[in-house]
Amino acid sequence: MTDFSYARGAAVLTIDLGAVQANWRSLRDRLHGAACGAVLKADAYGLGAARIAQALAAAGCRHFVTAHLDEAIALRPHVPAAAEVFVLHGPPPGLAAEFLAHDLTPVLNSLSQIEAWTTLAREEARRLPAVLQVDTGMSRLGLSPAELVRLAEEPSRLEGVAVRAVMSHLACAERPDHPMNAAQLARFATLRRQLPAAPASLAASSGIFLGPDYHFDIVRPGSALYGIAPVAGQPNPLRQAVRLDAPIQQTRRIAAGESVGYGATWHAPAPARIATVPAGYADGYLRSLGNRAHGYVGGIAVPLVGMVSMDMATFDVSAVPEAALGPDASIELIGPHQTLDALAQRAGTIGYEILTSLGSRYQRRYLDAPAAAPTTSSKQDVFA
């Protein structure tokens, strides 16, 4: 039984804002002078960027990160005016002016993005803030070593750029013993010296747990805020921020040998009682979970049987007492008995994919709504 209504017939996704705040504070307290930001890309990993941002601002966060320009534009009204909003993908072609219009700071990843930004700076007759990203081994976004050589040889390319920070991204931070971590740290130190002196940022969620050498001036946690384990194979020090419960729409008894679901991939080994819930792969309850996952009813594990459908999943609830399967009965899909990481392992993926796949059809319930975020009329130097 749960303490909310299934009157609308959909599963309920509960988002614990207090847990998100507690996780941010826990990460902040691991730092030694560095600022703790928050990555809210992909609508705060699917949990609602506006609500998450307000909660984190109330906890004291003043550095927010998105991936795309439109994400940042939507986020800006929900964070304090004194906060800085960074856009990891930088200015799309022809849209650099949008960053000024919405008080956003781009991350510049290429010489072409730098050129667009300096062109705008000349038009504005002032230096414009930006972050420079260098590629230290991800081979993804960021200035390459060859591009950094060109910048060093032609420093005028950066005229008009007020460098807020130099950043990079770790490839293997969730595995502390991986040699890539130390290699990227050393490469980051080398590449930074080819750029104007500025604050630095290297660590995201898992990188925080590599220790102070990786913290620099600002860290950028994302998944850890929402309770995903930051270090592979170690106990999770963070609070779970998400719970997913699905109402039992119907139960039926089937005979031994009868099949369940598309493809008839599961046959009852004995007479069984099957419960159907309104959560399927269209809701981010992944198809790969078929015949592999479990749900929980009153703490009793109930196996998912058959394939996951677009809108439904089926569970063998034969072990659950009849009295626990009344009209208000539900199955816990994510929660205290099964974390995001545990469900992801059963699906053959990572907690990030489960979290960002959770669909829009769920009823959403936010716990511990924060007070209104403080605002100020002028921007302060958040790196001070």
Short mmCIF file of C-alpha atoms in Angstrom, two decimals, residues 17 20 37 45 52 60 80 172 239 288 327 338:
data_model
loop_
_atom_site.label_atom_id
_atom_site.label_comp_id
_atom_site.label_asym_id
_atom_site.label_seq_id
_atom_site.Cartn_x
_atom_site.Cartn_y
_atom_site.Cartn_z
CA LEU A 17 13.67 17.03 -3.45
CA VAL A 20 18.46 15.84 -3.94
CA GLY A 37 27.59 23.10 -9.17
CA TYR A 45 17.93 13.73 -15.93
CA ILE A 52 15.21 20.47 -9.10
CA GLY A 60 22.88 27.21 -1.87
CA PRO A 80 18.76 33.12 -8.85
CA CYS A 172 36.64 6.54 -16.46
CA ARG A 239 20.30 9.03 -0.87
CA SER A 288 15.27 -5.56 -21.94
CA PRO A 327 -8.07 -2.60 -5.05
CA GLN A 338 15.34 -1.95 -5.72
#
